[in-house]
mmCIF file of C-alpha atoms in Angstrom:
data_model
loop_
_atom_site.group_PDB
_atom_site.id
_atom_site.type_symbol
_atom_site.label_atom_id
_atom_site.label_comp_id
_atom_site.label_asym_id
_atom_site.label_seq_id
_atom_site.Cartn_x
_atom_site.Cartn_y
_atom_site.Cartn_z
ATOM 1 C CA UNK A 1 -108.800 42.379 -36.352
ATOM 2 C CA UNK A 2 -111.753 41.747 -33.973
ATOM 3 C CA UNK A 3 -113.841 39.043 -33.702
ATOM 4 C CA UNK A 4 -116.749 41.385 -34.774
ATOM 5 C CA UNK A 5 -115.182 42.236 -38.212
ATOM 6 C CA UNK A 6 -114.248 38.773 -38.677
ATOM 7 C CA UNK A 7 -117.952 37.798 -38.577
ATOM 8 C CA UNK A 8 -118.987 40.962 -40.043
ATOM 9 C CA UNK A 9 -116.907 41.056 -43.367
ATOM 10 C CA UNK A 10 -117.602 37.128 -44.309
ATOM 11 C CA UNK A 11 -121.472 37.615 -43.779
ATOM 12 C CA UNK A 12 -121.108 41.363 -45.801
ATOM 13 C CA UNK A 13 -119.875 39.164 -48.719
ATOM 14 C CA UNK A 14 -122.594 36.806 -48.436
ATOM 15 C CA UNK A 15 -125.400 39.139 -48.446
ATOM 16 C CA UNK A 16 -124.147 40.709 -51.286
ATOM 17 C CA UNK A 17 -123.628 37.685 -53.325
ATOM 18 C CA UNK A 18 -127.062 36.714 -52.267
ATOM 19 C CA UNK A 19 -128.645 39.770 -53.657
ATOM 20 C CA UNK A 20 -127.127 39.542 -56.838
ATOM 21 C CA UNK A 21 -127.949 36.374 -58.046
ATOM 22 C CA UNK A 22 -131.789 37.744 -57.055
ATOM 23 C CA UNK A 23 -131.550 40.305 -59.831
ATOM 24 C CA UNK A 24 -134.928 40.410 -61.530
ATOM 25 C CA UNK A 25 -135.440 39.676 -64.990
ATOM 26 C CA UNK A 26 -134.596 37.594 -67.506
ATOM 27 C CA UNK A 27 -131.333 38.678 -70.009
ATOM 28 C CA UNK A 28 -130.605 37.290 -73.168
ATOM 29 C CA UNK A 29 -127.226 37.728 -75.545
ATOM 30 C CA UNK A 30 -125.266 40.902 -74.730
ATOM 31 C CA UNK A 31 -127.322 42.530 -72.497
ATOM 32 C CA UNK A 32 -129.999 42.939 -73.548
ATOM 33 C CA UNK A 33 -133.356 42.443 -70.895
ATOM 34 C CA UNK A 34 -136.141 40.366 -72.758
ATOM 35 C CA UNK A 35 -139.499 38.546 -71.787
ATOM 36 C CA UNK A 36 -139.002 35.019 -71.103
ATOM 37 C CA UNK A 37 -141.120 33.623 -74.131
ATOM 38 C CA UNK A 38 -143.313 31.308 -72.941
ATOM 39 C CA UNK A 39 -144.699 29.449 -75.670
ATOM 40 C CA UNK A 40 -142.883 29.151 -79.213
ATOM 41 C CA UNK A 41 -145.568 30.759 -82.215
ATOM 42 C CA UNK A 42 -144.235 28.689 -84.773
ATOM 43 C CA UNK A 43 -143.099 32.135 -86.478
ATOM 44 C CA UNK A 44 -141.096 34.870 -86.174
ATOM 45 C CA UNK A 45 -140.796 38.941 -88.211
ATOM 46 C CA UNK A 46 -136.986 39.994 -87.523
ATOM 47 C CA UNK A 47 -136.948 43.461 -86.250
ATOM 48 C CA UNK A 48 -134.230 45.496 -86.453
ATOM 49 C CA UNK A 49 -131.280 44.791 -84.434
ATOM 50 C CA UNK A 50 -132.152 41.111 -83.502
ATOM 51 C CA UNK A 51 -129.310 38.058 -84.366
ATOM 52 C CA UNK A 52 -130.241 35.032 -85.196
ATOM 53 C CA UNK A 53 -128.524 33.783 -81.969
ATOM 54 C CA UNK A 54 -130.906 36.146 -80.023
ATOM 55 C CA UNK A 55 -133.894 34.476 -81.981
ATOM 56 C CA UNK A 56 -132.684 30.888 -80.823
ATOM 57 C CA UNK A 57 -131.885 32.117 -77.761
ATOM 58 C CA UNK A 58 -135.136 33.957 -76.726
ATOM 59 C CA UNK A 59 -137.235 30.579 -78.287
ATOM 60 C CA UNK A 60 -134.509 28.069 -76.435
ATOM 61 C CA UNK A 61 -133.569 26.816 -80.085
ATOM 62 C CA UNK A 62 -129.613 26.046 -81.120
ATOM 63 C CA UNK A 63 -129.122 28.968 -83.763
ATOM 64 C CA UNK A 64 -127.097 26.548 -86.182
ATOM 65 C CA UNK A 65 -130.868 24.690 -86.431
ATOM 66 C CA UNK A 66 -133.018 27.562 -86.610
ATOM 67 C CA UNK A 67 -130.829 28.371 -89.684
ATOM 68 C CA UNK A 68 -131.004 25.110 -91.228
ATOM 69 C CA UNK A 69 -135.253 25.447 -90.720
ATOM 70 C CA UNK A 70 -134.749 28.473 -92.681
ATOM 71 C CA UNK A 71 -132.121 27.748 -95.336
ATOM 72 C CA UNK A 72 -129.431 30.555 -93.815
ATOM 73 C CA UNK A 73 -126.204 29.974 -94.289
ATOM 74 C CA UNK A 74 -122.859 31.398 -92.858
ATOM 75 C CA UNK A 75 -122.599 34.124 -91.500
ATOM 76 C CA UNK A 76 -126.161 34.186 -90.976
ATOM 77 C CA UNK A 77 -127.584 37.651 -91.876
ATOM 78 C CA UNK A 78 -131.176 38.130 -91.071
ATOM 79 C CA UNK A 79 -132.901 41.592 -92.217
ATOM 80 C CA UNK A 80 -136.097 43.721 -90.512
ATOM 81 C CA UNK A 81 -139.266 42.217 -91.627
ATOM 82 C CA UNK A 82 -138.344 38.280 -92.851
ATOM 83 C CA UNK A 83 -140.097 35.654 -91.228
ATOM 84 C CA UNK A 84 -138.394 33.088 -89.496
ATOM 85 C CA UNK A 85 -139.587 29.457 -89.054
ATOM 86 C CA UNK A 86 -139.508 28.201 -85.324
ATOM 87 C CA UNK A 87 -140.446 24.839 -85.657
ATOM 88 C CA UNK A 88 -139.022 22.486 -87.591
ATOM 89 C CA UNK A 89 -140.821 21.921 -91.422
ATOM 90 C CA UNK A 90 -143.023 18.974 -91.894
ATOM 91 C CA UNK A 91 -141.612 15.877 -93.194
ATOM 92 C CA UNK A 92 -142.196 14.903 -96.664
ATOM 93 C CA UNK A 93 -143.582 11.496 -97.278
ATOM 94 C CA UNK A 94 -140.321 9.033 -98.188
ATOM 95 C CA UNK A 95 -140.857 7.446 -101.234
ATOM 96 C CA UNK A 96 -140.973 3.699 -100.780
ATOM 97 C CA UNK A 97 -138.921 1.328 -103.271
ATOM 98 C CA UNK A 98 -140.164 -1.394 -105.641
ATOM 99 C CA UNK A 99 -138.881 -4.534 -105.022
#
């Protein structure tokens, strides 16, 4: 092998490696290529053929929380068109003991 592929081949590899991890966009659970949400709205509508996992994902949320927030249990179905808490509920005043 010359000393030209030798140099050649290495830096190939390289460049390509380099372009890939460049690859525009942002993409979430299998595949598919989403806007990076930038803020969280507090609420969600499910459209058809999101996960829950995508949800949490997309809103940087564990999905095992987001379906705690919204009383989901095992194996999590969601359906087109519920609304989906985001944000954890407010906390209900304690009640305080007598003593």
């Amino acid at each position: 092998m010359s000393l030209g592929r030798a140099v050649l081949i290495p830096l190939l590899a390289c460049a390509l490696l380099v372009a890939g991890c460049a690859a525009p966009g942002v993409y979430g659970p299998y595949g598919y290529r989403v806007r990076q949400a930038h803020f969280n709205p507090g609420r969600y509508t499910v459209r058809r053929g999101d996960t829950l996992y995508f949800i949490a994902w997309r809103y940087r949320l564990d999905f095992r929380v987001l379906a705690t927030w919204n009383h989901i249990r095992p194996p999590y179905t969601i359906y087109p068109g519920q609304r989906l808490r985001l944000r954890a509920p407010a906390a209900r005043p304690g009640r305080r003991a007598r003593g």
